[in-house]
Coordinates of C-alpha atoms in Angstrom, one line a residue:
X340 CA 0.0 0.0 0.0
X341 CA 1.0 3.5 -0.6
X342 CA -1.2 5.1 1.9
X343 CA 0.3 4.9 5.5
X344 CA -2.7 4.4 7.2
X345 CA -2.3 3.4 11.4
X346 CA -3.0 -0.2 12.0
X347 CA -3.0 -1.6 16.4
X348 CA -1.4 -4.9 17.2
X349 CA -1.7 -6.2 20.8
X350 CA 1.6 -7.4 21.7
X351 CA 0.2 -10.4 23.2
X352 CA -3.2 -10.8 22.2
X353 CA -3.4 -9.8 18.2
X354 CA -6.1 -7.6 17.2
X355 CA -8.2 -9.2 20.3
X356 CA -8.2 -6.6 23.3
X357 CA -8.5 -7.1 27.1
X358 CA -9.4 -4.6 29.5
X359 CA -6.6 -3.9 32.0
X360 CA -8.5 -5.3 35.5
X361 CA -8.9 -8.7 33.4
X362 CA -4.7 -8.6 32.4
X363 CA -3.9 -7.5 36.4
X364 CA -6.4 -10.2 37.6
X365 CA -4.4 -12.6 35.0
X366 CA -1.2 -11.6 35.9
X367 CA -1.7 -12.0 39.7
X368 CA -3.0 -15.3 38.8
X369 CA -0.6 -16.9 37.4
X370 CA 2.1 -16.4 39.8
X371 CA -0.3 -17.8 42.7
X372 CA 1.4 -21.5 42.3
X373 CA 4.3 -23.1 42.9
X374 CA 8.3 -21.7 42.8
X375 CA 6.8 -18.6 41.4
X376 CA 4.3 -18.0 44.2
X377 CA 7.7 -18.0 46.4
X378 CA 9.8 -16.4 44.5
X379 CA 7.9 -13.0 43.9
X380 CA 7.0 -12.5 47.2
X381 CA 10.2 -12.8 48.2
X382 CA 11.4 -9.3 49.6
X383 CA 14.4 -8.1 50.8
X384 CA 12.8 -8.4 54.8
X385 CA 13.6 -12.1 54.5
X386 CA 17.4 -11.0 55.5
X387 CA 16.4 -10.0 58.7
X388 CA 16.1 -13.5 59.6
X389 CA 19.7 -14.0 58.4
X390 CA 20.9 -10.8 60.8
X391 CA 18.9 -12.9 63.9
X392 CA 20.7 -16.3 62.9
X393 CA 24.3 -14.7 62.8
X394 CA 24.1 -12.8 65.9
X395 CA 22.5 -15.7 67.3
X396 CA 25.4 -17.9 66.6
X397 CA 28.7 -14.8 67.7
X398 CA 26.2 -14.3 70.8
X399 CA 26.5 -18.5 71.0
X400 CA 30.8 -17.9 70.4
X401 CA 31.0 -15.2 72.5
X402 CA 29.1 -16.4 75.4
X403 CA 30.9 -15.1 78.9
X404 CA 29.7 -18.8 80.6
X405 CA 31.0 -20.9 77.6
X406 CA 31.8 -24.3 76.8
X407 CA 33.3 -26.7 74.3
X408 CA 29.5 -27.5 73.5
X409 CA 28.5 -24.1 73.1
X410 CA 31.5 -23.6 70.6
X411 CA 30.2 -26.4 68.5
X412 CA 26.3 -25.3 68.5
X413 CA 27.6 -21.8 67.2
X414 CA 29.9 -23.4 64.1
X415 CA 26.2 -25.0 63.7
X416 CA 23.8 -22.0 63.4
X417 CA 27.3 -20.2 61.7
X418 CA 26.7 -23.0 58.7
X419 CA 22.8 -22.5 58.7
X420 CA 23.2 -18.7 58.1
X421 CA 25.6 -19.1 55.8
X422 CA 23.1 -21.7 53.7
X423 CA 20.3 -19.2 54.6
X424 CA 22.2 -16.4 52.9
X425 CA 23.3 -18.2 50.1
X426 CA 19.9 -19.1 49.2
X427 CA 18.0 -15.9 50.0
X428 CA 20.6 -14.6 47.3
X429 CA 19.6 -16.8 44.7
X430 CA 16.1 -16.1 45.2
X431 CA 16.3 -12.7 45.1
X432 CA 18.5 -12.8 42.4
X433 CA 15.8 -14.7 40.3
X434 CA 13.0 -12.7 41.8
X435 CA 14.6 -9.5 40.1
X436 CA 15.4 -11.4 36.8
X437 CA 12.4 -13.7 36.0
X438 CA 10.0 -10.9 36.6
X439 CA 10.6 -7.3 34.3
X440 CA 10.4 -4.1 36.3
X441 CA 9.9 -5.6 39.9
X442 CA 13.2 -4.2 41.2
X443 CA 12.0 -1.1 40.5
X444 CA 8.6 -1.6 42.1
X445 CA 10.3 -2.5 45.0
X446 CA 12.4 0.6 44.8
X447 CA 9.5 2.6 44.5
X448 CA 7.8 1.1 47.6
X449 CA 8.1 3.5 50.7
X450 CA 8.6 0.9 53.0
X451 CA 10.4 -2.3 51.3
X452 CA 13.4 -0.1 50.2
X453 CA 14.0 0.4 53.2
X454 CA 15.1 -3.4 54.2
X455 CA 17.1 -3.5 51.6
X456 CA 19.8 -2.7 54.3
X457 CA 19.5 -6.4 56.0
X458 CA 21.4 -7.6 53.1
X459 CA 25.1 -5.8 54.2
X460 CA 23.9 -6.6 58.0
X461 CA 23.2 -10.4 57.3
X462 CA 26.5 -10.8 55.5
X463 CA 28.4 -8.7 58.4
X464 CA 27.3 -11.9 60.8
X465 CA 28.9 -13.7 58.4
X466 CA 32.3 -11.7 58.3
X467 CA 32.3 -11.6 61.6
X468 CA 32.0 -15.1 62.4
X469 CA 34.6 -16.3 59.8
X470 CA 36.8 -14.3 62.0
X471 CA 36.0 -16.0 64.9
X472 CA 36.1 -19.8 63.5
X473 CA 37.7 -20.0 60.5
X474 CA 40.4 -17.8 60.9
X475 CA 42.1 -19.8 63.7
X476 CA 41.0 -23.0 62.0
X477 CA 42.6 -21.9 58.6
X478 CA 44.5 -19.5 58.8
X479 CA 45.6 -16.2 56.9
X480 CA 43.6 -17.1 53.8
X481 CA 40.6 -16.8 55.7
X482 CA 41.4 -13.7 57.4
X483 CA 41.8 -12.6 53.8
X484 CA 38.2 -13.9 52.7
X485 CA 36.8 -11.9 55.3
X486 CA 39.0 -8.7 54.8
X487 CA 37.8 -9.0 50.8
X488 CA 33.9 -9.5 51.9
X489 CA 34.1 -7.0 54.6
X490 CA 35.2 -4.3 51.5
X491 CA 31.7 -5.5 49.3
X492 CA 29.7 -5.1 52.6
X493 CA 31.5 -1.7 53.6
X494 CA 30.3 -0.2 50.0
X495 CA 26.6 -2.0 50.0
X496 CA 26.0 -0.5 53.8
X497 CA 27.8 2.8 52.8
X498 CA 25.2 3.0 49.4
X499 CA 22.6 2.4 51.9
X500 CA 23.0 4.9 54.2
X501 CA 23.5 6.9 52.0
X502 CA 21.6 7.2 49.1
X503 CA 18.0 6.3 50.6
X504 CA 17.8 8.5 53.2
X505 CA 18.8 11.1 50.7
X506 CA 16.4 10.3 48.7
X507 CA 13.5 10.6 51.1
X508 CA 13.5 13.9 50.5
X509 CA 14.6 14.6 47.1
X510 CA 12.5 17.1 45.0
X511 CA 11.6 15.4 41.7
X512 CA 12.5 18.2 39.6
X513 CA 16.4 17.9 41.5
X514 CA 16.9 14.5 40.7
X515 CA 20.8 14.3 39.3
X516 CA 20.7 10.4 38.8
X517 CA 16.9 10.5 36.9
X518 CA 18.6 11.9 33.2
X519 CA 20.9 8.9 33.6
X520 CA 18.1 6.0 34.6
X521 CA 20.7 4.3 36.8
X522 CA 18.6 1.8 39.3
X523 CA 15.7 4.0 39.1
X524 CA 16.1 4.9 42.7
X525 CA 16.0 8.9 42.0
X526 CA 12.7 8.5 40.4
X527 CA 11.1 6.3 42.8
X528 CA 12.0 7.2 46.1
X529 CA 10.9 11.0 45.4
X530 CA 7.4 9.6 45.0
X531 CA 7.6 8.2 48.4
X532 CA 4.7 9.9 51.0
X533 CA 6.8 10.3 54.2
X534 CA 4.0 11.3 56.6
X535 CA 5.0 11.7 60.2
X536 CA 2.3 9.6 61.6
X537 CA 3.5 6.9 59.0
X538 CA 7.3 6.5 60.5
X539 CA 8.3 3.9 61.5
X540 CA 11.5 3.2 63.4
X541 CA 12.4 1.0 59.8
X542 CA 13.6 4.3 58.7
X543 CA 17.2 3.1 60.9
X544 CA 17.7 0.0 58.5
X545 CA 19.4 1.5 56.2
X546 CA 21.2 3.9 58.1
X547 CA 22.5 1.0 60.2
X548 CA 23.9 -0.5 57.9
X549 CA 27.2 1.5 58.1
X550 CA 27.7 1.2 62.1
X551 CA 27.4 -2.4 61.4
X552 CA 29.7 -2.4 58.7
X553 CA 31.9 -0.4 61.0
X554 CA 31.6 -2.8 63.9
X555 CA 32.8 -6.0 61.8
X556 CA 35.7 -3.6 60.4
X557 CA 37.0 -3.6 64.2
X558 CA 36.5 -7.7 64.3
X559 CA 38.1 -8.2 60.7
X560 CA 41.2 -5.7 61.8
X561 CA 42.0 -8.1 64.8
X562 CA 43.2 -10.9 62.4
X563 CA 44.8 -9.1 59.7
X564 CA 48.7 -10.1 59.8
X565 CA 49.4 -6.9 57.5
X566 CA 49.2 -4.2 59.9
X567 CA 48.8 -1.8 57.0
X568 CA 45.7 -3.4 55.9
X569 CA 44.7 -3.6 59.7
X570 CA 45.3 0.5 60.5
X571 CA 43.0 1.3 57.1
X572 CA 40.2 -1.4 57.8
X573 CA 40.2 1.0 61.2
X574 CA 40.3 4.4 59.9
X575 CA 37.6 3.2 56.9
X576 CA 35.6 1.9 59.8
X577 CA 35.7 5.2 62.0
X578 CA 34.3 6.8 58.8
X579 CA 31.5 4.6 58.6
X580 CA 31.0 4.6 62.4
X581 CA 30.5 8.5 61.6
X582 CA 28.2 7.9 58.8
X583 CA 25.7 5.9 60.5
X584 CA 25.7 6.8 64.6
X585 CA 24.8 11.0 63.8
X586 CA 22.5 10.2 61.6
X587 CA 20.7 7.5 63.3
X588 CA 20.6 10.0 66.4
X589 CA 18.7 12.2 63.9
X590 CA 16.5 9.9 62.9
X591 CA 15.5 8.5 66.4
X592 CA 15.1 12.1 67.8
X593 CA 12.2 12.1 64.6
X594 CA 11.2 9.0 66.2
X595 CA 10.5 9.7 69.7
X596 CA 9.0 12.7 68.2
X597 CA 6.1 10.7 66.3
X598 CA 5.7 8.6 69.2
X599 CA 5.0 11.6 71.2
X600 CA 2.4 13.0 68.8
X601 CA 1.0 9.9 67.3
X602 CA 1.3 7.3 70.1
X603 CA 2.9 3.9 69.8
X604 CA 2.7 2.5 65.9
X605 CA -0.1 0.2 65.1
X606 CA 0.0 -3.6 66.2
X607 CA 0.9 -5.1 63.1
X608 CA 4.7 -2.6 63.0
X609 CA 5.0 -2.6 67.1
X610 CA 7.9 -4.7 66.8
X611 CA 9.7 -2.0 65.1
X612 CA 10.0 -0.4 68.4
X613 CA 12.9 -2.4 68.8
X614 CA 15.3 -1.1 66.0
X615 CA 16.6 1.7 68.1
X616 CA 18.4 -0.7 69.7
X617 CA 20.3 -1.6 66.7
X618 CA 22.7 1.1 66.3
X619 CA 22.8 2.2 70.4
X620 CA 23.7 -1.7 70.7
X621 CA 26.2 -1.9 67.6
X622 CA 27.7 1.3 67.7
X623 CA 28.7 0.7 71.1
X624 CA 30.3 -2.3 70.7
X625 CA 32.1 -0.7 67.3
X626 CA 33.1 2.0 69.5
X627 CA 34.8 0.0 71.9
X628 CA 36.5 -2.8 69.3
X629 CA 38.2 0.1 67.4
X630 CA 39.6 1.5 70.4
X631 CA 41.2 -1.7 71.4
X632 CA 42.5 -2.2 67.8
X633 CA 43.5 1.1 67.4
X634 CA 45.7 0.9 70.7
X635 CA 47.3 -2.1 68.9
X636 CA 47.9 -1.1 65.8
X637 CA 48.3 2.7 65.7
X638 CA 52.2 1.9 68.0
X639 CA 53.3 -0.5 64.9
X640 CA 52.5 1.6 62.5
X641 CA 53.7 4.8 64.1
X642 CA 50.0 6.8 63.9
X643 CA 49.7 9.8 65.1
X644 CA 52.9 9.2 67.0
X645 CA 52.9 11.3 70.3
X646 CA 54.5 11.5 73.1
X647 CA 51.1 9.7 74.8
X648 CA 49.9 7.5 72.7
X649 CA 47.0 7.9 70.6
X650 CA 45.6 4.5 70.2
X651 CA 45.3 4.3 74.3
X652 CA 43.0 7.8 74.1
X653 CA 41.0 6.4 71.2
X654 CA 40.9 3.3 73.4
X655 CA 39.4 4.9 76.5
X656 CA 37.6 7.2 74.4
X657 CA 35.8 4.5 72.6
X658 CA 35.1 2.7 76.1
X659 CA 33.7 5.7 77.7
X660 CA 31.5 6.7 74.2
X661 CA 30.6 2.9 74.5
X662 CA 29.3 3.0 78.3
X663 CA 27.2 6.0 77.0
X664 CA 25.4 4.5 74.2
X665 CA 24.5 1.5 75.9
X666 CA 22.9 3.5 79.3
X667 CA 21.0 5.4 76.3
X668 CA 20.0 2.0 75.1
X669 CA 18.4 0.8 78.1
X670 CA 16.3 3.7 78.1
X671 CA 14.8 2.7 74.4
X672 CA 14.6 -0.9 75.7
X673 CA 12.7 0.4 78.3
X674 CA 10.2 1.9 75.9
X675 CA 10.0 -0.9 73.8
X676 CA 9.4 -3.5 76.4
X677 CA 6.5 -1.2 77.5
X678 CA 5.1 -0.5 73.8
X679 CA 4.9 -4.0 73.4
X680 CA 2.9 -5.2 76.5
X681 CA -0.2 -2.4 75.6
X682 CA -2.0 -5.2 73.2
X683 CA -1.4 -8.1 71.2
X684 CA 0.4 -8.5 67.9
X685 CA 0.2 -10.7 65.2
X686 CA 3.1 -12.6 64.0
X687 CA 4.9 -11.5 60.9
X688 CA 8.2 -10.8 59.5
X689 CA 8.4 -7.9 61.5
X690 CA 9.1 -10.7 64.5
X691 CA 12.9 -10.5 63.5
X692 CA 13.3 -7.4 64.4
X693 CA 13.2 -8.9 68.4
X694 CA 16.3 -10.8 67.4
X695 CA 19.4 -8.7 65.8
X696 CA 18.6 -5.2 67.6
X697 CA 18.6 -7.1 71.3
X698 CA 21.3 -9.2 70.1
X699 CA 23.4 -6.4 69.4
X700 CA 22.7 -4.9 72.7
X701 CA 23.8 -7.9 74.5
X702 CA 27.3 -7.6 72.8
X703 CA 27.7 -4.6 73.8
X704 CA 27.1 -5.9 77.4
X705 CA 29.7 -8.2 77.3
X706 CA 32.3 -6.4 75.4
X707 CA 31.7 -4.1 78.9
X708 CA 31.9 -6.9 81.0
X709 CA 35.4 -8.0 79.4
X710 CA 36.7 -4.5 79.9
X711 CA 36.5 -3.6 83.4
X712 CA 36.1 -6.6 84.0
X713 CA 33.0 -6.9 85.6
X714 CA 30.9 -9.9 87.2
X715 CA 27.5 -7.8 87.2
X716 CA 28.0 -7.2 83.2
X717 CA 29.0 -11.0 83.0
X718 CA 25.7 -11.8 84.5
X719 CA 23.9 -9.6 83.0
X720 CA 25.2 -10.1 79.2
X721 CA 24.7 -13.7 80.0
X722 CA 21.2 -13.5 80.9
X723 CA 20.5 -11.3 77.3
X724 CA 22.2 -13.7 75.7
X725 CA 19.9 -16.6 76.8
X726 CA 16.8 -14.8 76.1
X727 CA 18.0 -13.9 72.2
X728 CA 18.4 -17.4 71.7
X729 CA 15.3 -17.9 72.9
X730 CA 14.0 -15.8 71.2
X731 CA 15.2 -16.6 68.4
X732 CA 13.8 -20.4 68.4
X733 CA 10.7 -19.4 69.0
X734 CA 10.9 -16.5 66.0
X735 CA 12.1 -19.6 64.0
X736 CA 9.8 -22.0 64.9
X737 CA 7.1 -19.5 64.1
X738 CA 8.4 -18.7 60.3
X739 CA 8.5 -22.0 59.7
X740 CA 4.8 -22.9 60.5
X741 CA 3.7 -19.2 58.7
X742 CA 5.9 -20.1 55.7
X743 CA 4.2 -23.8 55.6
X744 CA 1.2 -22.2 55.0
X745 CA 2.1 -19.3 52.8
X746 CA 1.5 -16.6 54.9
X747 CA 4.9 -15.1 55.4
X748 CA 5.0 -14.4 51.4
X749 CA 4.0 -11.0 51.6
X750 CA 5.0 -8.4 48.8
X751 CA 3.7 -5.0 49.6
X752 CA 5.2 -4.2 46.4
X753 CA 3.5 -6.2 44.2
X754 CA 0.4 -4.3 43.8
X755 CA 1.8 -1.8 42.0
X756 CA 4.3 -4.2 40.0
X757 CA 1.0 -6.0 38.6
X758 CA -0.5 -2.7 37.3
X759 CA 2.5 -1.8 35.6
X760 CA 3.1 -5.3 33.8
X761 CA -1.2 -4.9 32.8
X762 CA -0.1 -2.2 31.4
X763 CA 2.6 -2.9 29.1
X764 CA 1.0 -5.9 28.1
X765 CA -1.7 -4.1 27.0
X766 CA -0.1 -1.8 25.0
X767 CA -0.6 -1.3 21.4
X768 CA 2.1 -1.0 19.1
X769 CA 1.3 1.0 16.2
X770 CA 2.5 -0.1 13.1
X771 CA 2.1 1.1 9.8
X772 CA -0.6 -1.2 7.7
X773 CA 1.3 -2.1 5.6
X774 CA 4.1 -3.5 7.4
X775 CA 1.3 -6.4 8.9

């Protein structure tokens, strides 16, 4: 034809056209069964079970009443997390690739971006416990493994913390990253609705990230042989120790401020009360580890090299800072334990968040018990440590029951994901006549 008159083609359906509820309802349907069913409701929250496992199993090594059997139970849960891990990797991984445009759907979602933080935590357990086990069972090439994986996890948690809080507030029109496409993460989070009342204390995930980071940076320097590579794991650390602790103040000063106005958060998000925990808990102990590295490695490697040496001030700075954080913590576990006995709450992934943010805490305790030493902190860090593990069966025992009857596979997301896929399925592509 010489005329180049419009013709439509469905791209899946010919000249045959289906409303857009009909290709949503479809679309939902077909990923109700099997693998699939699993597999796109898998969100990044599932890694908050692998952050309770691993602190779980260094609260298990680290226990101050310990025992050749306690040793062996922690190498256990160590193995689980690291299968856990490995496999909540590979599911995600396929989650993002089988299904077109769900990473960005994800991105886009006010809330599940957020969690996207328990990935660098998880695989900070699993740094730190390499240090603990297999370093002195293998030697340098494992202290060497965990130097290498502690680098990945320092730039995840440092991309983290942040680029999403920045982009809670970011003004559409400003977006620098949006003319290049990358991730999609300028676009979507500046559609977020961050409503006071709405906070959560979720908003810490990924601003955790880096104290935790910072934390295992103290842990990984202990067994470095190069003492080079030791005094810049501790100077990268400080950094990301002053990334995430200001900022995580800011946020929890935001925090007590909703709870003020709005009251405690609704039932099914109460756990979240928990979180602030997290980085009171972590950055103490991170405080207090890269003072005592820095006191060993800053001599060696002539550091700041005065007259009083500075690794002993950092040192008893870092104690001191330490001792602070955690008296502050007690005050939000105070608040927490008291939020939480006002009603009941269902059980959901937000359970987890019991498990790393108490564990955490509880590390902190007995770091200050090893310190002074001190036989009430001995006691004391003994007794959290009991009621993490606890904790943390019953948690377990729990997903597993909710996950046998597909009720932990929960994709806030998805909603949105299924209207965009209607949508481009339903799309006509215009072609000219005769081209058909």
């Amino acid at each position: 034809m010489s005329s180049q008159t419009i013709g439509h083609r469905c791209s899946d359906h010919g000249d045959e056209e289906q409303s857009h509820d009909d290709l949503e309802m479809m679309i939902h349907n077909e990923n109700q069964k099997g693998l699939r069913y699993v597999i796109i409701n898998f969100t990044p929250s599932w890694f908050s079970a692998t952050m309770g496992t691993g602190i779980v199993s260094i609260l298990l090594h680290n226990l101050p009443y310990n025992g050749i059997w306690l040793y062996w139970i922690s190498v256990v849960v160590f193995a689980f997390n690291v299968f856990l891990f490995v496999l909540f990797s590979l599911i995600s991984l396929a989650r993002y690739t089988l299904f077109r445009g769900l990473w960005t759907a994800m991105l886009n979602h006010p809330t599940q971006s957020l969690f996207l933080g328990t990935y660098p935590m998880g695989l900070a357990t699993i740094i730190n416990m390499i240090c603990f086990v297999c370093v002195p069972a293998w030697g340098n090439w494992a202290a060497t493994l965990a130097w290498t994986l502690w680098w990945i996890d320092a730039v995840i948690s440092l991309a983290n913390n942040m680029y999403l809080p920045f982009a809670m507030y970011e003004p559409p029109a400003r977006s620098v990253l949006r003319s290049l496409d990358i991730l999609t993460l300028s676009g979507s989070m500046s559609r977020h609705s961050n409503e006071l009342s709405g906070m959560t204390a979720a908003w810490l995930l990924p601003v955790v990230s880096t104290i935790v980071a910072a934390a295992s940076g103290g842990i990984v320097a202990s067994v470095l042989e190069n003492e080079q590579h030791a005094l810049w794991t501790i100077i990268v650390s400080y950094v990301l120790w002053g990334t995430g602790v200001p900022l995580a103040m800011m946020v929890m000063v935001m925090y007590f401020h909703r709870l003020t106005i709005h009251k405690i958060p609704p039932k099914e998000v109460i756990v979240s009360v928990f979180l602030p925990l997290g980085p009171l808990g972590q950055g103490s102990f991170g405080i207090m580890q890269l003072g005592k590295e820095a006191m060993r490695v800053f001599p060696k490697t002539d550091s700041l090299s005065t007259e009083v040496s500075a690794g002993s001030i950092l040192y008893v700075m870092g104690f001191i800072i330490g001792l602070i954080m955690w008296g502050f913590g007690l005050v939000w576990l105070f608040f927490a334990l008291a939020s939480i006995t006002r009603s009941k709450f269902p059980f959901n992934m937000g359970w987890w968040g019991f498990t790393f943010p108490l564990g955490v805490f509880t590390v902190a305790t007995t770091t200050i018990a090893k310190e002074l030493p001190s036989l009430f902190f001995k006691v004391l860090g003994t007794i959290f440590s009991v009621v993490v593990v606890l904790l943390w069966i019953v948690v377990s025992v729990g997903t597993l029951a909710q996950t046998w009857r597909r009720k932990m596979f929960v994709a806030p997301c998805l909603k949105e994901w299924e209207k965009g896929e209607a949508q481009r399925r339903g799309k006509c592509t215009r072609v000219p006549e005769g081209a058909l």
